[in-house]
Coordinates of C-alpha atoms in Angstrom, one line a residue:
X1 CA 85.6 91.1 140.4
X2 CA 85.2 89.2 137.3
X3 CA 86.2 90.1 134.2
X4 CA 83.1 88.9 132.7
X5 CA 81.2 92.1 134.6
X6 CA 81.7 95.4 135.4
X7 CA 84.8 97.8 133.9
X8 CA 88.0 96.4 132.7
X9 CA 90.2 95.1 135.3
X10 CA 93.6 97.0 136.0
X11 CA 96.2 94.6 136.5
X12 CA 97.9 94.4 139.8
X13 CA 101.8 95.8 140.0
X14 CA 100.6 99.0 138.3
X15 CA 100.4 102.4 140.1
X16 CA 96.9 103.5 141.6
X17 CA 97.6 106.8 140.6
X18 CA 99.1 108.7 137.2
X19 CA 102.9 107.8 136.9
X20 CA 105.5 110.8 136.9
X21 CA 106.6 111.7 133.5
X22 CA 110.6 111.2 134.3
X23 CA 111.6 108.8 131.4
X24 CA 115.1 109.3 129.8
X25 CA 114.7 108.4 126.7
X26 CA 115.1 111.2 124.0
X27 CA 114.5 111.6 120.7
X28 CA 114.8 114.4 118.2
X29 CA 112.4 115.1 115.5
X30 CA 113.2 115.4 111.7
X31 CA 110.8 116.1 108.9
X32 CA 111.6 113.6 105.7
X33 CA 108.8 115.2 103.0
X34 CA 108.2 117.8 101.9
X35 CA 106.5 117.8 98.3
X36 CA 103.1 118.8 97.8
X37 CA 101.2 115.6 98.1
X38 CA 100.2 113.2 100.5
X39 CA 102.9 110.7 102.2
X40 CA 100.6 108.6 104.1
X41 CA 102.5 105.7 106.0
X42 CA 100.5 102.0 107.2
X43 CA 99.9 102.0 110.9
X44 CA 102.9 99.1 111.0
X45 CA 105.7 97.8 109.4
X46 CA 106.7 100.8 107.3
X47 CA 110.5 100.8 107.9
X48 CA 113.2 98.1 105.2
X49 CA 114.6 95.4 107.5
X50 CA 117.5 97.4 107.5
X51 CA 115.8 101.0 108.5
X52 CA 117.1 102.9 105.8
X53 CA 114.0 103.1 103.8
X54 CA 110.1 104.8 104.6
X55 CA 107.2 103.4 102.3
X56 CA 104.1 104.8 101.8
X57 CA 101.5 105.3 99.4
X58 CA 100.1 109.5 98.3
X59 CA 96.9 109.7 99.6
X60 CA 96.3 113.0 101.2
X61 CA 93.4 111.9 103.6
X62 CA 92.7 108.6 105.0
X63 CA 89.7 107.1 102.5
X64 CA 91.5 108.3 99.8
X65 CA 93.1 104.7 98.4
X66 CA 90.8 104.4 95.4
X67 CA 91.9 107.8 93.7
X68 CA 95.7 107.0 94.9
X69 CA 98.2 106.1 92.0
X70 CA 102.1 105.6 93.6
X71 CA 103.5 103.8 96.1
X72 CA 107.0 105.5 97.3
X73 CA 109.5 105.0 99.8
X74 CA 112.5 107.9 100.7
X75 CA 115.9 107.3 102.5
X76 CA 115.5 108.4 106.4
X77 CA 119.1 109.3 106.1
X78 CA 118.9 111.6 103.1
X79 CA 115.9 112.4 101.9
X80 CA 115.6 110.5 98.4
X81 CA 112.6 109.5 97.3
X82 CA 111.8 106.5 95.1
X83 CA 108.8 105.5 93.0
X84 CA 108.1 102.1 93.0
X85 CA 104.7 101.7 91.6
X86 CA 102.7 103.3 89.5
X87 CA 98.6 102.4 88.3
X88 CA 98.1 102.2 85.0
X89 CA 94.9 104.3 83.7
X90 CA 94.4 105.4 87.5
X91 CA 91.0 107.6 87.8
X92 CA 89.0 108.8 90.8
X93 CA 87.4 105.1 90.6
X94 CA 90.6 103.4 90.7
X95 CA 92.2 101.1 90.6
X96 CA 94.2 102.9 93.8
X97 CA 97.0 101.5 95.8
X98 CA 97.6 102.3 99.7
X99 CA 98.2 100.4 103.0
X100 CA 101.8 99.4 102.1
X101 CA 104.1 97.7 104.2
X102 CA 107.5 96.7 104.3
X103 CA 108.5 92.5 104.8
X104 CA 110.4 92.5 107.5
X105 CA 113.2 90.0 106.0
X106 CA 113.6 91.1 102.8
X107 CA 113.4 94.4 100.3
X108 CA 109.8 93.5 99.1
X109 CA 106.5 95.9 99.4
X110 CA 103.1 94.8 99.9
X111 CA 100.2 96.7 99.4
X112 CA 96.3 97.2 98.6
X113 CA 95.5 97.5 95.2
X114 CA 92.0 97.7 93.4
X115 CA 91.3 95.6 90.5
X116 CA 92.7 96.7 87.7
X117 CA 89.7 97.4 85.3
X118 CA 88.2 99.6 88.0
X119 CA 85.7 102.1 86.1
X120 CA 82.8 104.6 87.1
X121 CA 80.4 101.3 87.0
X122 CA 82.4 99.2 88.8
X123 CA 84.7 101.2 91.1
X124 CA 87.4 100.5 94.0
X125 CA 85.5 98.6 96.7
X126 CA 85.6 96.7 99.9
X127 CA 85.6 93.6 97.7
X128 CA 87.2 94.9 94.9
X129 CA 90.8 94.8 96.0
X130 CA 94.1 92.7 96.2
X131 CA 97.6 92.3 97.6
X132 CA 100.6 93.3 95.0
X133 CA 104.1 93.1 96.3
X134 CA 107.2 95.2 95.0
X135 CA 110.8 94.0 95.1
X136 CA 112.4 97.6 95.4
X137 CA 114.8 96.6 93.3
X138 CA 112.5 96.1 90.7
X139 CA 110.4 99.0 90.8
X140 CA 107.0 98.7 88.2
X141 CA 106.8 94.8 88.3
X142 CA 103.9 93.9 90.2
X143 CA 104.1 90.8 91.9
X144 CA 100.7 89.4 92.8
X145 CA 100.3 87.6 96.2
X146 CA 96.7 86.7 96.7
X147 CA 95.1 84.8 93.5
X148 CA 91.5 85.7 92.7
X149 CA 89.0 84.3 91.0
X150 CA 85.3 85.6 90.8
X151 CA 84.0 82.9 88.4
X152 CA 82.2 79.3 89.3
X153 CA 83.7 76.9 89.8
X154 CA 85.4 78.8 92.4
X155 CA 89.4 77.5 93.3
X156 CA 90.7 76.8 96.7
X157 CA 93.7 78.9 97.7
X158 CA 91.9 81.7 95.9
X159 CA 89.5 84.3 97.1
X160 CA 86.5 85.9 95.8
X161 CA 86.7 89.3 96.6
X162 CA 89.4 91.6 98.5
X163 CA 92.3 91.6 100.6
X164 CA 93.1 94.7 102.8
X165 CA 95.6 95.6 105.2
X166 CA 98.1 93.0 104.9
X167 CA 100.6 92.3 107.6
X168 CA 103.4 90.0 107.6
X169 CA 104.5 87.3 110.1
X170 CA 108.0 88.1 111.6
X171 CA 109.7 85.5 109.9
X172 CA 108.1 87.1 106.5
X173 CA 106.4 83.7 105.2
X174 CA 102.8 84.2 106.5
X175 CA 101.0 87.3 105.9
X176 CA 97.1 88.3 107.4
X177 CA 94.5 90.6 105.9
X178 CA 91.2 91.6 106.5
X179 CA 88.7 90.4 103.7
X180 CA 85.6 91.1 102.2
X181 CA 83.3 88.6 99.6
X182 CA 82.5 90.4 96.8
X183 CA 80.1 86.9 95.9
X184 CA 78.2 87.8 98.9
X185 CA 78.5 91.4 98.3
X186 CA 76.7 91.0 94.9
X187 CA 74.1 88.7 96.4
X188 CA 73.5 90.6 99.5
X189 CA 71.8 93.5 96.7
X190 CA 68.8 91.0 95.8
X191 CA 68.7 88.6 99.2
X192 CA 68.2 90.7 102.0
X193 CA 69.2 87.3 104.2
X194 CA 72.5 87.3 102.5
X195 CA 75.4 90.0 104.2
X196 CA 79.3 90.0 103.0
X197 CA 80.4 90.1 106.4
X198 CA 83.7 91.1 107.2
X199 CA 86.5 87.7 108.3
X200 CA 90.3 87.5 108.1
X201 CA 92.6 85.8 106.3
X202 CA 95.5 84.2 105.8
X203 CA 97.8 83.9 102.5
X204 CA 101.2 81.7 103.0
X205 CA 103.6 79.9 100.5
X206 CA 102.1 76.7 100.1
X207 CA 102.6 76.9 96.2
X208 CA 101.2 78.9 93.8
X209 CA 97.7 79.0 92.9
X210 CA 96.4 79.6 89.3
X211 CA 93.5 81.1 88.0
X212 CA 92.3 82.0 84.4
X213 CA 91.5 85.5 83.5
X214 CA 88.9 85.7 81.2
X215 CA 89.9 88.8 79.8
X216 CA 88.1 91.0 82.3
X217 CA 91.2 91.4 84.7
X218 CA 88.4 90.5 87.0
X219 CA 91.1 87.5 88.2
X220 CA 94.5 87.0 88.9
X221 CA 97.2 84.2 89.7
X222 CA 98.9 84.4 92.8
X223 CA 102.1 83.2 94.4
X224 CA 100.9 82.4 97.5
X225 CA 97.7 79.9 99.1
X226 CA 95.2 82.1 100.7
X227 CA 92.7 81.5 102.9
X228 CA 89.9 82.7 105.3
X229 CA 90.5 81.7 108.8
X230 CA 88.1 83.2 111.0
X231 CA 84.4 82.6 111.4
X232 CA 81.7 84.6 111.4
X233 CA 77.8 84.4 111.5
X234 CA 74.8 87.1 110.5
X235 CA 72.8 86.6 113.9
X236 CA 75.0 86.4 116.6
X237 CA 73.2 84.9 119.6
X238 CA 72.7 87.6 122.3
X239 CA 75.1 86.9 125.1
X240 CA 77.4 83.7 123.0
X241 CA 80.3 84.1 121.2
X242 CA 79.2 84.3 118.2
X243 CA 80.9 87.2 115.6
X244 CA 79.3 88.9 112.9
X245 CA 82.5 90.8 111.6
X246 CA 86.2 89.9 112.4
X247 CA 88.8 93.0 112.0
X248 CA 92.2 94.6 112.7
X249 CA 93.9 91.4 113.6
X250 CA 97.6 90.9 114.7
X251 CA 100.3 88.3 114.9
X252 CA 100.7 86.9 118.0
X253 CA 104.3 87.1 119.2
X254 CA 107.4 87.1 116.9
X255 CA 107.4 83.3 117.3
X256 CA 103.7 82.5 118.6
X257 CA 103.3 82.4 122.0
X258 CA 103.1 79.5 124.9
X259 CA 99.7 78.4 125.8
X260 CA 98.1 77.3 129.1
X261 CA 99.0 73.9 129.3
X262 CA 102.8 74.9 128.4
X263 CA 102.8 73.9 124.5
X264 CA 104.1 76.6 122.4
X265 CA 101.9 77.9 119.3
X266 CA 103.6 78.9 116.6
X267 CA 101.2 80.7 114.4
X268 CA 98.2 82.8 116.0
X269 CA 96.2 85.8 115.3
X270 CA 94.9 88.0 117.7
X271 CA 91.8 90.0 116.6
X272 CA 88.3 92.2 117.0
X273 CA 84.9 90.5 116.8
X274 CA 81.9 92.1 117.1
X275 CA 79.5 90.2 119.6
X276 CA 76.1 90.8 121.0
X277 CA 75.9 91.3 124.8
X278 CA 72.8 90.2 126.6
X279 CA 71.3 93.3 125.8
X280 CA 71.5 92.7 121.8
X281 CA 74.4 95.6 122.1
X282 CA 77.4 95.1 119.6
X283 CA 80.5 94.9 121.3
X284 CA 84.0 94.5 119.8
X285 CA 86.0 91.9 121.9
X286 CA 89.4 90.6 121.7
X287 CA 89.8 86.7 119.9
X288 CA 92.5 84.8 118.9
X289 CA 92.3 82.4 116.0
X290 CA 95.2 79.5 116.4
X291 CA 96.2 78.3 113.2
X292 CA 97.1 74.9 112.2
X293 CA 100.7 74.4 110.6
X294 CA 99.1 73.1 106.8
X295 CA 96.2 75.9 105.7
X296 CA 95.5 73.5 102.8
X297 CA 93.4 71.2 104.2
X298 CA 89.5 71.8 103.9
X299 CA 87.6 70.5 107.1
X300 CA 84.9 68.1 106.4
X301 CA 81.9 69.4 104.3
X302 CA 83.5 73.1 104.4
X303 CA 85.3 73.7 100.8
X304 CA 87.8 76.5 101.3
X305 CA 86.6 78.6 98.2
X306 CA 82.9 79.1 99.1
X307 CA 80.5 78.2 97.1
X308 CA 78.4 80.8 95.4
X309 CA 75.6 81.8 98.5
X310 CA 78.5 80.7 101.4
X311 CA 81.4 82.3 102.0
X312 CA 85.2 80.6 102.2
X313 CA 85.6 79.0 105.0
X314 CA 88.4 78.2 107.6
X315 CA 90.9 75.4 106.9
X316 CA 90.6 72.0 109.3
X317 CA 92.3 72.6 112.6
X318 CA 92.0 77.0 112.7
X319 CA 90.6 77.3 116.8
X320 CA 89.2 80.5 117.5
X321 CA 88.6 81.5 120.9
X322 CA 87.8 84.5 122.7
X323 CA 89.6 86.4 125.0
X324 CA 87.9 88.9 126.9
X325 CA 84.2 89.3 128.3
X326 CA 83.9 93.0 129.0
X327 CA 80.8 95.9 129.5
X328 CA 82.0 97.9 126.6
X329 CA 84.7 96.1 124.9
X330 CA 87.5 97.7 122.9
X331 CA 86.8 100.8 122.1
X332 CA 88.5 104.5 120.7
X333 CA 90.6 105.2 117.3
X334 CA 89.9 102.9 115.3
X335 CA 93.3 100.3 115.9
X336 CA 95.2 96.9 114.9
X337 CA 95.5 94.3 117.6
X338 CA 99.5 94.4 118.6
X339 CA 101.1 91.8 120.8
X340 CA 104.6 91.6 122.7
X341 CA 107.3 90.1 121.2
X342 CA 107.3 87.1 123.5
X343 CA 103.3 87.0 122.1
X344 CA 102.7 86.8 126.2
X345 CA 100.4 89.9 125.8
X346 CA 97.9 91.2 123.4
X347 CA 97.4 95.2 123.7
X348 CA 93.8 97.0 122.6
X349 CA 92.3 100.4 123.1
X350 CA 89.4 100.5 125.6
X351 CA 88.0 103.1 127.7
X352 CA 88.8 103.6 131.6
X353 CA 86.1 104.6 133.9
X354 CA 86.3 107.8 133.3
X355 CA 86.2 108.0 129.5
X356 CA 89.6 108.4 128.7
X357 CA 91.2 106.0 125.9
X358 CA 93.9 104.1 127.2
X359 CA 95.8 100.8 126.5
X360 CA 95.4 98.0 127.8
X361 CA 96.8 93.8 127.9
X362 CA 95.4 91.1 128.4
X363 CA 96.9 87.5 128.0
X364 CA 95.9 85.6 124.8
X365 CA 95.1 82.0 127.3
X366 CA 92.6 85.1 129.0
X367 CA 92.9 86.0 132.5
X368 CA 93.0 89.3 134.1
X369 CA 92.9 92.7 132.0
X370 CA 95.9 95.2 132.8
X371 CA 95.6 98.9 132.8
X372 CA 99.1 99.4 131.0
X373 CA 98.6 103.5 130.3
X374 CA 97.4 106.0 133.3
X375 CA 97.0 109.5 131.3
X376 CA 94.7 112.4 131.6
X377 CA 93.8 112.3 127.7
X378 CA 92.8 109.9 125.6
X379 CA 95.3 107.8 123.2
X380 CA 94.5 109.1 119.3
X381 CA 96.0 106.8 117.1
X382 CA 97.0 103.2 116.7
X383 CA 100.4 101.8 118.9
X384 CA 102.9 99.5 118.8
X385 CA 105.1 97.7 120.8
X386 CA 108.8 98.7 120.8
X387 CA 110.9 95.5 119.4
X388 CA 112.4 94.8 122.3
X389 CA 108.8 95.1 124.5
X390 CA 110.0 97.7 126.7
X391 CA 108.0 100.7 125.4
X392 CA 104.7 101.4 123.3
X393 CA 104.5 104.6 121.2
X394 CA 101.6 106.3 120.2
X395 CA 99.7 109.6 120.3
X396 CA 97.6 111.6 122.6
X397 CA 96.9 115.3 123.0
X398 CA 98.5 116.1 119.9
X399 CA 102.3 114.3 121.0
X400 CA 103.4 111.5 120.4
X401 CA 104.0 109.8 123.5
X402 CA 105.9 106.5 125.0
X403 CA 104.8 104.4 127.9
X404 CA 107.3 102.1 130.0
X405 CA 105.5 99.0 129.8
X406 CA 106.3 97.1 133.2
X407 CA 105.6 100.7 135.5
X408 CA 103.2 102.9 133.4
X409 CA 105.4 105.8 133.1
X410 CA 105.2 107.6 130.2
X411 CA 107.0 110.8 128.2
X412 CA 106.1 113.5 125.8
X413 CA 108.0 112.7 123.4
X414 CA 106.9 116.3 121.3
X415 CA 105.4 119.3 121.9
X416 CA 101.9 119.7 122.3
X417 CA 100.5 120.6 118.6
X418 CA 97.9 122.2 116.9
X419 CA 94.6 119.7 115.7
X420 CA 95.6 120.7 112.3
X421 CA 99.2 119.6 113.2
X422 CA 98.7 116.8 115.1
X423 CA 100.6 113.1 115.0
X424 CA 98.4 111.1 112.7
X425 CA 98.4 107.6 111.8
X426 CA 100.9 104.6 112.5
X427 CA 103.3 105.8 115.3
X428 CA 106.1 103.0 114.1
X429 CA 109.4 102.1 115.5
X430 CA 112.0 100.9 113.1
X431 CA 113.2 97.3 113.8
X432 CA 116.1 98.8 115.4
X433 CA 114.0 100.7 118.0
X434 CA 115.9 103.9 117.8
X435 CA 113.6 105.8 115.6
X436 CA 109.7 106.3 115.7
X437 CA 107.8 107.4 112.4
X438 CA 104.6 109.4 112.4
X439 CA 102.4 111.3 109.7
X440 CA 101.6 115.2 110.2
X441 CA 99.8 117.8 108.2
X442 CA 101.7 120.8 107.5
X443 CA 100.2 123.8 106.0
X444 CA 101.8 125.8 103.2
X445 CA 101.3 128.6 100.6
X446 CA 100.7 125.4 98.5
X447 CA 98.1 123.9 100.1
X448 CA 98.3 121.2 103.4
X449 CA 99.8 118.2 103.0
X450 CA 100.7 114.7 105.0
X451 CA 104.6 114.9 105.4
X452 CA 106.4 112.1 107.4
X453 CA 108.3 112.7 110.3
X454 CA 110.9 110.6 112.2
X455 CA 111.9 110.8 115.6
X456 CA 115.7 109.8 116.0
X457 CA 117.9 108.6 119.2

């Protein structure tokens, strides 16, 4: 069978049949918050290199960033909390802050935050967004990574519109986002021909790029070169690899990954593109855009800033390729790409035969699709790979769960909740591996609130 046809292909050395739940591995569970707001933690990367800190932002429900104000983090050991950022003039329309993560080599937060003259007319948007970063030890300085600037003549290393979901390379120095053009946005309103479509991104230190603000605080500076680094189209052929929207996106590896003729690539992103099957049917596939080692470099007749009816475009030498060729593609909770460390092995969320959610892996050079989970229920949330590769955490009937990644086995790792109480949101190890962080409501005389939760060795 090929994996161009049919259902995904379970990989051979896997059990036929569900595994027996008779892993060793225990954890205990500890509550962290308690106050009466939101603690909402990023589906990745929420732990300080050194795993003594949580950060998250305060929504209280998922699509609340826009009306969200603070960005916190609080000691898993003892319980203090610590404001780091606060909005100035925040409203229901923004500015709003949310989707933080932790670099994973030094005590600095990055997050989402709209732009800062956000009002009832022009409110928090899709394209109306950037990347700040906190050093914690400098709580209240916003540092901002991604320059933009809305006004012609546009400038390369800036974008147009806004950043989301930012996640860093291992070694810290890259970081990937999704991105939306708020050019196109505007255009798309009178030119029916025109959509923003959604691409990612890529913002690295290759110096910093400046940009006047007129006043508006519609543009900003930024420390870092940023660029878009996928490519996408509004008609994708039926049947061709075409992409009209390019999402949830992951490193590959902590150190890239080794390629089919043997060469080693150091930088990579794994992500969803939405193709057209033969049938005119979107389908979200796995892709992986291989980046070149300089993302300042425009290829020929392609500026990198757009123009003002053309989005930015990749820099010379970005490859994008897909992966897999399946009936129904990745499908379930919405999820990020993750890959193992050794970048050997990209996981996704697709359906088995039967309906149920489960994970599977497939190599980024293609091949084969393995069946890497063999439950009952459906997986509910987003995963990620232990750091040592061993294990992926996630949840499904209202536990969070781990699976043994070489046999399939898997364990409960709590007890079977409520749906009001269930594990929400990123189920993250710590860089240490010992501890697993999770999001839960819990219901009070005050109201119901996300609290984080950690599950400790």
């Amino acid at each position: 069978m090929n994996s161009r046809i049919g259902w995904l292909i379970l990989g051979a050395g896997l059990q036929t049949c569900a595994p027996k739940p008779h892993l060793t591995m225990n954890f205990t569970e500890k509550q962290l918050t308690f106050d009466t707001k939101g603690h909402t933690i990023h589906n990745a990367q929420a732990f300080s290199p050194s795993d003594e800190w949580l950060v998250y932002d305060t929504r209280n429900v998922d699509t609340g960033i826009g009306s969200t104000g603070s960005i916190e983090m609080v000691n898993v050991k003892t319980g203090e909390i610590k404001v780091l950022y606060q909005t100035e003039n925040q409203t229901e329309f923004g500015p709003g802050v949310g989707a933080v993560t932790f670099s994973p080599t030094r005590n600095r937060v990055l997050f989402i935050h709209g732009i800062r003259n956000a009002n009832r007319e022009k409110p928090y948007d899709f394209a109306r967004r950037t990347g700040v970063a906190i050093d914690t030890d400098q709580p209240g300085k916003p540092i901002f990574l991604d320059a933009r600037d809305v006004t012609p003549p546009f400038t390369p290393g800036a974008l147009r519109g806004g950043t989301h979901a930012h996640g860093w390379s291992a070694d810290g120095q890259w970081i990937s986002f999704t991105y939306n053009d708020y050019p196109l946005d505007r255009l798309s309103k009178t030119n029916p021909a025109v959509k923003d479509l959604r691409v990612v991104g890529v913002m690295a230190p290759f110096g910093k790029v400046t940009v006047t603000d007129d006043g508006s605080r519609e543009n900003n500076a930024g420390e870092l070169f940023s660029v878009v680094v996928t490519r996408v189209t509004e008609s994708p052929k039926p049947g061709s690899d075409e992409i009209d929207k390019a999402f949830d996106e992951g490193w590959m590896g902590l150190d890239g990954y080794r390629k089919a003729d043997g060469s080693w690539q150091k930088r990579a992103l794994a992500f969803q593109g939405n193709v057209r099957n033969r049938e005119g049917k979107t389908v979200a596939e796995i892709f992986v855009a291989d980046l070149p080692d300089d993302l300042t470099k425009a290829a020929d007749g392609q500026p990198l800033e757009g123009t003002e009816t053309r989005r930015p475009n990749p820099p010379k030498g970005v490859q994008q390729r897909r992966i897999t060729f399946t009936e129904h593609g990745a499908e379930g909770p919405r999820h990020w790409l993750r890959t193992t460390p050794d970048g050997s092995m990209i996981g996704f969320l697709a359906k088995d035969p039967s309906g149920t959610v489960q994970l599977f892996g497939v190599s980024p050079n293609g091949g084969p699709i393995r069946q890497l989970t063999r439950q009952p229920f459906s997986i509910q949330t987003t995963f990620n790979f232990s750091p040592d590769g061993r294990w992926v955490a996630y949840a499904a009937d209202n536990s969070v769960f781990i699976t043994e990644v070489a046999t399939g086995e898997f364990k409960r790792l709590t007890p079977r909740s409520s749906d009001d109480e269930q594990p929400r949101n990123g189920i993250v190890w710590s860089n240490k591996g010992d501890q697993i962080a999770y999001n839960r409501y819990v219901t009070t005389e005050k109201g119901r609130f996300l609290q984080l939760f950690v599950l400790e060795k």
